[in-house]
């Protein structure tokens, strides 16, 4: 059985996952690693962004780590064959419904944020984004021609009690191991799915997690509070679309999108999907200047959440911190190190 399936993907994906491989070979040499095409490169080779074989390999591995998918080359591919569709199919196929997106400000990077230092110094909050439901997957969805000219487009936001409950449970459990506070973000003032979301979270809270502090927050207000006073947050649970948006905002607080990992988890005992949240960055792809730390920290999360190697995860986290303390900076952090040199800095700190 493969321990770690690597899906380097497109754009800067292969560059940053190459550094993960180097780190893994040093830190956990006994880990078995397999690599496969995924995203646009899979579409080019096989006509689909995610083959059945690759999905089967993902489900059979202990953890899956992907780089990034997509890019300008594939914008005109049919919607269901686009790299992003492959990613959604991978998430759904693996059943990874809870997406943990930490917004963590490393001390040496507090000045790299676009917010004032005092707002972000010591920041450590976690967004738990629902990942396999909501408007990303709801049906019907279509664009149709209107008889009088013009078109009409429909997407559907849909959530069930069970879907809300299982992701909220992940948030409450996480909070118990942190600062014990959950914010649940929705638009219950406008959307029925938001209303159900609020009711289900409230009921679960009083039934199973009365010891955890729970606050409901409207998603627009959450966006404002994230840039106004982000340190008030510990864990924020929200739906797929709001989570996509709010997690980008939260990411920028930490200085660079190039720093942030994520973990997508399913039911206990199933493999997790780990990915840097920065995307394929076609503008700098192939230049060897991308920051590999988000990918390396995604590996750190994989060690912790799927591979049962918390000691190695701790060592890797400390090594990343050390490298930053020593002044290692890629271009996105205001420095001049290449992707491989940042990898060297982490390896040296290990
Ligand atoms: C993310 C990305 C993806 C999403 C895209 C690439 C499909 O923005 O992981 O946040 O919208 O979920
Ligand atoms: Mg996104």
Short mmCIF file of C-alpha atoms and ligand atoms in Angstrom, two decimals:
data_model
loop_
_atom_site.label_atom_id
_atom_site.label_comp_id
_atom_site.label_asym_id
_atom_site.label_seq_id
_atom_site.Cartn_x
_atom_site.Cartn_y
_atom_site.Cartn_z
CA UNK A 1 0.00 0.00 0.00
CA UNK A 2 1.31 3.41 -0.96
CA UNK A 3 1.73 5.78 1.96
CA UNK A 4 1.75 9.00 -0.01
CA UNK A 5 0.36 9.60 -3.48
CA UNK A 6 1.86 12.73 -5.01
CA UNK A 7 -0.14 14.58 -7.65
CA UNK A 8 2.17 17.41 -8.75
CA UNK A 9 -0.35 18.74 -11.30
CA UNK A 10 0.18 21.91 -13.32
CA UNK A 11 1.91 25.27 -13.16
CA UNK A 12 4.16 25.57 -10.11
CA UNK A 13 2.73 22.29 -8.74
CA UNK A 14 5.61 20.10 -9.94
CA UNK A 15 8.20 22.63 -8.71
CA UNK A 16 6.85 22.80 -5.16
CA UNK A 17 6.07 19.08 -4.82
CA UNK A 18 9.63 18.27 -5.88
CA UNK A 19 10.72 19.98 -2.66
CA UNK A 20 8.22 17.89 -0.68
CA UNK A 21 9.86 14.79 -2.11
CA UNK A 22 13.30 15.97 -0.98
CA UNK A 23 11.98 16.69 2.51
CA UNK A 24 10.19 13.33 2.70
CA UNK A 25 13.31 11.46 1.57
CA UNK A 26 15.27 13.01 4.42
CA UNK A 27 12.63 13.08 7.17
CA UNK A 28 10.73 9.87 6.48
CA UNK A 29 12.90 7.74 4.16
CA UNK A 30 10.75 4.64 4.77
CA UNK A 31 7.61 6.32 3.43
CA UNK A 32 6.46 4.81 0.12
CA UNK A 33 5.67 7.47 -2.45
CA UNK A 34 3.94 7.14 -5.80
CA UNK A 35 3.41 9.89 -8.35
CA UNK A 36 0.68 10.36 -10.99
CA UNK A 37 -0.60 12.85 -13.52
CA UNK A 38 -3.53 15.00 -12.43
CA UNK A 39 -5.22 18.12 -13.78
CA UNK A 40 -4.32 19.74 -17.09
CA UNK A 41 -1.33 17.45 -17.67
CA UNK A 42 -3.61 14.43 -17.26
CA UNK A 43 -6.09 15.97 -19.68
CA UNK A 44 -3.29 16.39 -22.23
CA UNK A 45 -2.12 12.80 -21.78
CA UNK A 46 -5.40 10.95 -21.20
CA UNK A 47 -8.20 13.31 -22.23
CA UNK A 48 -9.49 13.67 -18.65
CA UNK A 49 -8.10 15.60 -15.67
CA UNK A 50 -8.64 12.66 -13.31
CA UNK A 51 -8.50 9.09 -14.58
CA UNK A 52 -10.34 6.26 -12.82
CA UNK A 53 -6.96 4.69 -12.07
CA UNK A 54 -5.69 7.82 -10.37
CA UNK A 55 -8.85 8.17 -8.29
CA UNK A 56 -8.55 4.51 -7.29
CA UNK A 57 -4.88 5.06 -6.36
CA UNK A 58 -5.89 8.10 -4.29
CA UNK A 59 -8.50 6.13 -2.38
CA UNK A 60 -6.01 3.32 -1.77
CA UNK A 61 -3.19 5.54 -0.46
CA UNK A 62 -2.88 6.67 3.16
CA UNK A 63 -2.57 10.31 2.10
CA UNK A 64 -2.68 12.27 -1.13
CA UNK A 65 -0.66 15.42 -1.66
CA UNK A 66 -1.33 17.56 -4.70
CA UNK A 67 0.54 20.58 -6.01
CA UNK A 68 -1.90 22.65 -8.03
CA UNK A 69 -4.07 22.32 -11.11
CA UNK A 70 -5.16 24.53 -13.97
CA UNK A 71 -3.79 27.30 -16.12
CA UNK A 72 -4.50 29.38 -19.21
CA UNK A 73 -3.76 26.44 -21.50
CA UNK A 74 -6.99 24.71 -20.47
CA UNK A 75 -9.50 27.55 -20.17
CA UNK A 76 -11.24 26.44 -23.34
CA UNK A 77 -11.41 22.75 -22.43
CA UNK A 78 -14.99 21.51 -21.94
CA UNK A 79 -16.16 22.40 -18.42
CA UNK A 80 -16.33 18.78 -17.25
CA UNK A 81 -12.79 18.15 -18.51
CA UNK A 82 -11.16 21.21 -17.04
CA UNK A 83 -8.44 20.72 -14.41
CA UNK A 84 -10.73 22.30 -11.77
CA UNK A 85 -13.39 19.68 -12.54
CA UNK A 86 -10.76 17.03 -11.87
CA UNK A 87 -10.08 18.58 -8.49
CA UNK A 88 -13.78 18.66 -7.57
CA UNK A 89 -14.11 15.03 -8.68
CA UNK A 90 -11.10 14.07 -6.59
CA UNK A 91 -12.54 15.78 -3.50
CA UNK A 92 -15.96 14.22 -4.02
CA UNK A 93 -14.53 10.81 -4.97
CA UNK A 94 -12.36 10.71 -1.85
CA UNK A 95 -15.26 11.99 0.26
CA UNK A 96 -13.09 14.62 1.94
CA UNK A 97 -15.84 16.87 3.26
CA UNK A 98 -13.94 18.90 5.86
CA UNK A 99 -11.26 21.25 4.57
CA UNK A 100 -8.94 22.61 7.24
CA UNK A 101 -7.33 25.87 6.14
CA UNK A 102 -5.09 27.33 8.81
CA UNK A 103 -4.30 31.04 8.83
CA UNK A 104 -1.13 31.07 10.82
CA UNK A 105 1.23 33.99 11.01
CA UNK A 106 4.83 32.93 11.43
CA UNK A 107 6.56 35.37 13.76
CA UNK A 108 9.36 36.34 11.33
CA UNK A 109 6.75 37.14 8.67
CA UNK A 110 4.50 39.47 10.68
CA UNK A 111 5.74 42.40 8.60
CA UNK A 112 4.97 40.66 5.31
CA UNK A 113 1.21 41.01 5.87
CA UNK A 114 -0.69 43.82 4.21
CA UNK A 115 -2.27 44.43 7.61
CA UNK A 116 -0.61 46.19 10.54
CA UNK A 117 1.79 44.04 12.49
CA UNK A 118 -0.20 44.21 15.76
CA UNK A 119 -3.28 42.81 14.00
CA UNK A 120 -1.57 39.69 12.69
CA UNK A 121 1.30 38.97 15.07
CA UNK A 122 0.54 35.66 16.79
CA UNK A 123 -2.47 35.02 14.55
CA UNK A 124 -3.55 31.37 14.57
CA UNK A 125 -6.98 30.59 13.28
CA UNK A 126 -8.48 27.74 11.36
CA UNK A 127 -11.16 27.83 8.73
CA UNK A 128 -13.10 24.60 8.35
CA UNK A 129 -14.62 24.74 4.90
CA UNK A 130 -17.29 22.26 3.83
CA UNK A 131 -15.78 20.76 0.68
CA UNK A 132 -18.02 18.25 -1.04
CA UNK A 133 -21.43 19.94 -1.04
CA UNK A 134 -23.15 23.26 -1.53
CA UNK A 135 -23.20 25.27 -4.72
CA UNK A 136 -20.07 23.57 -6.06
CA UNK A 137 -21.97 20.32 -6.49
CA UNK A 138 -25.70 21.20 -6.39
CA UNK A 139 -27.98 20.42 -9.27
CA UNK A 140 -29.52 21.63 -11.43
CA UNK A 141 -26.76 23.70 -12.95
CA UNK A 142 -26.83 24.88 -16.54
CA UNK A 143 -26.72 27.79 -18.95
CA UNK A 144 -29.70 27.88 -21.29
CA UNK A 145 -30.71 30.04 -24.24
CA UNK A 146 -33.73 32.27 -23.75
CA UNK A 147 -36.29 32.46 -26.55
CA UNK A 148 -36.07 36.25 -26.79
CA UNK A 149 -32.26 36.19 -26.90
CA UNK A 150 -29.79 36.21 -24.07
CA UNK A 151 -29.18 33.30 -21.73
CA UNK A 152 -30.03 32.18 -18.22
CA UNK A 153 -27.56 30.49 -15.85
CA UNK A 154 -28.46 28.45 -12.78
CA UNK A 155 -26.36 27.07 -9.93
CA UNK A 156 -27.91 25.40 -6.92
CA UNK A 157 -26.89 25.79 -3.30
CA UNK A 158 -27.99 22.72 -1.38
CA UNK A 159 -27.20 21.28 2.06
CA UNK A 160 -28.64 18.47 4.14
CA UNK A 161 -28.69 18.13 7.91
CA UNK A 162 -26.15 15.31 7.74
CA UNK A 163 -23.71 17.30 5.61
CA UNK A 164 -23.84 20.28 7.95
CA UNK A 165 -23.59 18.17 11.06
CA UNK A 166 -20.50 16.20 10.04
CA UNK A 167 -18.47 19.28 9.12
CA UNK A 168 -19.62 21.20 12.21
CA UNK A 169 -18.54 18.25 14.33
CA UNK A 170 -15.03 18.50 12.91
CA UNK A 171 -14.96 22.20 13.85
CA UNK A 172 -16.15 21.59 17.43
CA UNK A 173 -13.66 18.75 17.93
CA UNK A 174 -10.83 20.92 16.63
CA UNK A 175 -11.82 23.82 18.86
CA UNK A 176 -11.66 21.60 21.94
CA UNK A 177 -7.98 21.05 21.24
CA UNK A 178 -7.39 24.77 20.65
CA UNK A 179 -8.99 27.84 22.23
CA UNK A 180 -12.44 26.28 22.41
CA UNK A 181 -14.30 28.77 20.26
CA UNK A 182 -16.26 28.21 17.04
CA UNK A 183 -17.70 30.83 14.71
CA UNK A 184 -20.24 29.47 12.24
CA UNK A 185 -20.58 31.67 9.15
CA UNK A 186 -23.58 31.65 6.79
CA UNK A 187 -26.20 33.95 5.32
CA UNK A 188 -29.21 32.83 7.33
CA UNK A 189 -30.69 36.29 6.88
CA UNK A 190 -31.10 35.67 3.14
CA UNK A 191 -30.68 31.99 2.30
CA UNK A 192 -32.72 28.96 3.36
CA UNK A 193 -29.59 26.84 3.23
CA UNK A 194 -28.07 29.35 5.65
CA UNK A 195 -31.05 29.07 7.95
CA UNK A 196 -30.80 25.28 8.03
CA UNK A 197 -27.05 25.60 8.57
CA UNK A 198 -27.61 27.80 11.64
CA UNK A 199 -30.31 25.52 13.08
CA UNK A 200 -28.27 22.35 12.64
CA UNK A 201 -25.12 23.88 14.14
CA UNK A 202 -27.12 25.25 17.09
CA UNK A 203 -28.75 21.89 17.77
CA UNK A 204 -25.49 19.94 17.51
CA UNK A 205 -23.82 22.43 19.81
CA UNK A 206 -26.40 22.14 22.60
CA UNK A 207 -26.62 18.37 22.20
CA UNK A 208 -22.94 17.44 22.05
CA UNK A 209 -20.67 20.45 22.50
CA UNK A 210 -22.14 22.80 25.14
CA UNK A 211 -18.62 23.28 26.58
CA UNK A 212 -17.43 24.94 23.35
CA UNK A 213 -18.17 28.62 22.84
CA UNK A 214 -20.29 29.07 19.69
CA UNK A 215 -20.99 32.28 17.85
CA UNK A 216 -23.00 32.62 14.65
CA UNK A 217 -21.76 35.22 12.22
CA UNK A 218 -23.10 36.36 8.86
CA UNK A 219 -20.59 35.59 6.10
CA UNK A 220 -20.29 39.20 4.94
CA UNK A 221 -19.60 40.36 8.47
CA UNK A 222 -17.08 37.52 8.79
CA UNK A 223 -15.22 38.94 5.78
CA UNK A 224 -15.07 42.32 7.47
CA UNK A 225 -14.03 40.94 10.86
CA UNK A 226 -11.25 38.87 9.26
CA UNK A 227 -9.53 42.04 8.07
CA UNK A 228 -10.55 44.15 11.07
CA UNK A 229 -9.72 41.94 14.02
CA UNK A 230 -8.63 38.46 12.89
CA UNK A 231 -7.27 37.41 16.28
CA UNK A 232 -10.81 37.13 17.69
CA UNK A 233 -11.16 33.87 15.71
CA UNK A 234 -10.16 30.37 16.73
CA UNK A 235 -12.13 28.02 14.44
CA UNK A 236 -14.55 29.19 11.76
CA UNK A 237 -16.83 26.67 10.08
CA UNK A 238 -18.57 27.62 6.86
CA UNK A 239 -19.92 26.28 3.60
CA UNK A 240 -18.03 25.48 0.42
CA UNK A 241 -18.39 28.82 -1.40
CA UNK A 242 -18.04 31.14 1.60
CA UNK A 243 -15.11 29.02 2.75
CA UNK A 244 -13.41 29.44 -0.62
CA UNK A 245 -13.68 33.21 -0.38
CA UNK A 246 -13.03 33.71 3.33
CA UNK A 247 -10.00 31.43 3.28
CA UNK A 248 -8.31 33.53 0.58
CA UNK A 249 -8.87 36.64 2.70
CA UNK A 250 -7.55 34.88 5.78
CA UNK A 251 -4.54 33.61 3.84
CA UNK A 252 -3.39 37.08 2.90
CA UNK A 253 -3.32 38.05 6.58
CA UNK A 254 -0.38 35.75 7.04
CA UNK A 255 1.81 37.53 4.55
CA UNK A 256 1.73 35.30 1.55
CA UNK A 257 -0.55 32.80 -0.09
CA UNK A 258 2.68 30.90 -0.67
CA UNK A 259 2.78 29.91 2.99
CA UNK A 260 -0.54 28.20 3.51
CA UNK A 261 -1.23 24.49 3.47
CA UNK A 262 -4.57 22.75 3.77
CA UNK A 263 -5.93 19.36 4.72
CA UNK A 264 -9.15 17.87 3.44
CA UNK A 265 -10.44 15.09 5.63
CA UNK A 266 -13.18 12.51 5.30
CA UNK A 267 -14.43 9.90 7.69
CA UNK A 268 -11.89 8.41 10.13
CA UNK A 269 -9.73 5.79 8.49
CA UNK A 270 -10.02 7.26 4.98
CA UNK A 271 -7.10 9.06 3.29
CA UNK A 272 -6.81 12.82 3.54
CA UNK A 273 -6.12 15.15 0.63
CA UNK A 274 -3.43 17.74 1.25
CA UNK A 275 -2.80 20.78 -0.90
CA UNK A 276 -1.15 24.15 -0.76
CA UNK A 277 -3.91 26.70 -1.26
CA UNK A 278 -1.94 28.93 -3.65
CA UNK A 279 -2.99 27.40 -6.93
CA UNK A 280 -0.94 26.89 -10.10
CA UNK A 281 0.39 30.48 -10.43
CA UNK A 282 0.92 30.32 -14.22
CA UNK A 283 2.61 33.74 -14.15
CA UNK A 284 5.67 32.33 -12.39
CA UNK A 285 5.45 28.66 -13.43
CA UNK A 286 8.65 27.14 -14.75
CA UNK A 287 10.87 29.86 -13.33
CA UNK A 288 11.86 28.03 -10.16
CA UNK A 289 10.91 30.93 -7.91
CA UNK A 290 7.69 29.65 -6.29
CA UNK A 291 7.60 29.35 -2.52
CA UNK A 292 7.54 25.61 -1.66
CA UNK A 293 6.63 26.16 2.01
CA UNK A 294 2.86 25.78 1.54
CA UNK A 295 3.46 22.40 -0.10
CA UNK A 296 6.00 21.43 2.55
CA UNK A 297 3.56 22.45 5.30
CA UNK A 298 0.85 20.43 3.54
CA UNK A 299 3.15 17.44 3.93
CA UNK A 300 3.48 18.39 7.59
CA UNK A 301 -0.31 18.23 7.91
CA UNK A 302 -0.34 14.87 6.11
CA UNK A 303 2.20 13.49 8.59
CA UNK A 304 -0.03 14.67 11.42
CA UNK A 305 -3.52 13.86 10.20
CA UNK A 306 -3.15 10.82 7.93
CA UNK A 307 0.28 9.23 8.33
CA UNK A 308 0.31 9.04 12.12
CA UNK A 309 3.76 10.60 12.48
CA UNK A 310 3.19 13.55 14.81
CA UNK A 311 6.83 13.64 15.96
CA UNK A 312 8.09 14.05 12.39
CA UNK A 313 5.38 16.66 11.79
CA UNK A 314 6.61 18.63 14.80
CA UNK A 315 10.19 18.42 13.53
CA UNK A 316 9.19 19.62 10.09
CA UNK A 317 7.15 22.51 11.45
CA UNK A 318 10.07 23.59 13.63
CA UNK A 319 12.42 23.35 10.64
CA UNK A 320 10.21 25.66 8.57
CA UNK A 321 10.08 28.14 11.44
CA UNK A 322 13.85 27.93 11.83
CA UNK A 323 14.46 28.50 8.12
CA UNK A 324 12.29 31.62 8.27
CA UNK A 325 14.04 32.83 11.41
CA UNK A 326 17.33 32.41 9.60
CA UNK A 327 16.03 34.79 6.98
CA UNK A 328 15.15 32.36 4.20
CA UNK A 329 12.78 34.21 1.85
CA UNK A 330 11.46 33.44 -1.58
CA UNK A 331 10.31 36.26 -3.85
CA UNK A 332 6.72 36.35 -2.55
CA UNK A 333 8.19 37.02 0.91
CA UNK A 334 10.38 39.83 -0.32
CA UNK A 335 13.52 37.73 -0.75
CA UNK A 336 15.47 36.21 -3.61
CA UNK A 337 15.73 32.49 -2.85
CA UNK A 338 14.71 30.05 -5.54
CA UNK A 339 12.26 27.22 -4.90
CA UNK A 340 15.11 24.73 -4.52
CA UNK A 341 17.11 27.06 -2.25
CA UNK A 342 14.10 27.36 0.07
CA UNK A 343 14.00 23.56 0.04
CA UNK A 344 17.71 23.58 0.94
CA UNK A 345 17.01 25.96 3.85
CA UNK A 346 14.36 23.62 5.27
CA UNK A 347 16.58 20.57 4.79
CA UNK A 348 19.44 22.36 6.54
CA UNK A 349 17.16 23.26 9.45
CA UNK A 350 16.04 19.63 9.68
C1 LIG B 1 -9.47 26.41 -3.79
C2 LIG B 1 -9.58 26.73 -5.26
C3 LIG B 1 -10.54 25.74 -5.91
C4 LIG B 1 -11.90 25.93 -5.29
C5 LIG B 1 -10.62 25.82 -7.46
C6 LIG B 1 -9.27 25.69 -8.10
C7 LIG B 1 -11.58 24.78 -8.00
O1 LIG B 1 -9.96 28.05 -5.43
O2 LIG B 1 -9.10 25.26 -3.46
O3 LIG B 1 -9.73 27.27 -2.97
O4 LIG B 1 -12.66 26.84 -5.69
O5 LIG B 1 -12.23 25.17 -4.39
MG1 LIG B 2 -10.04 29.18 -3.61
#
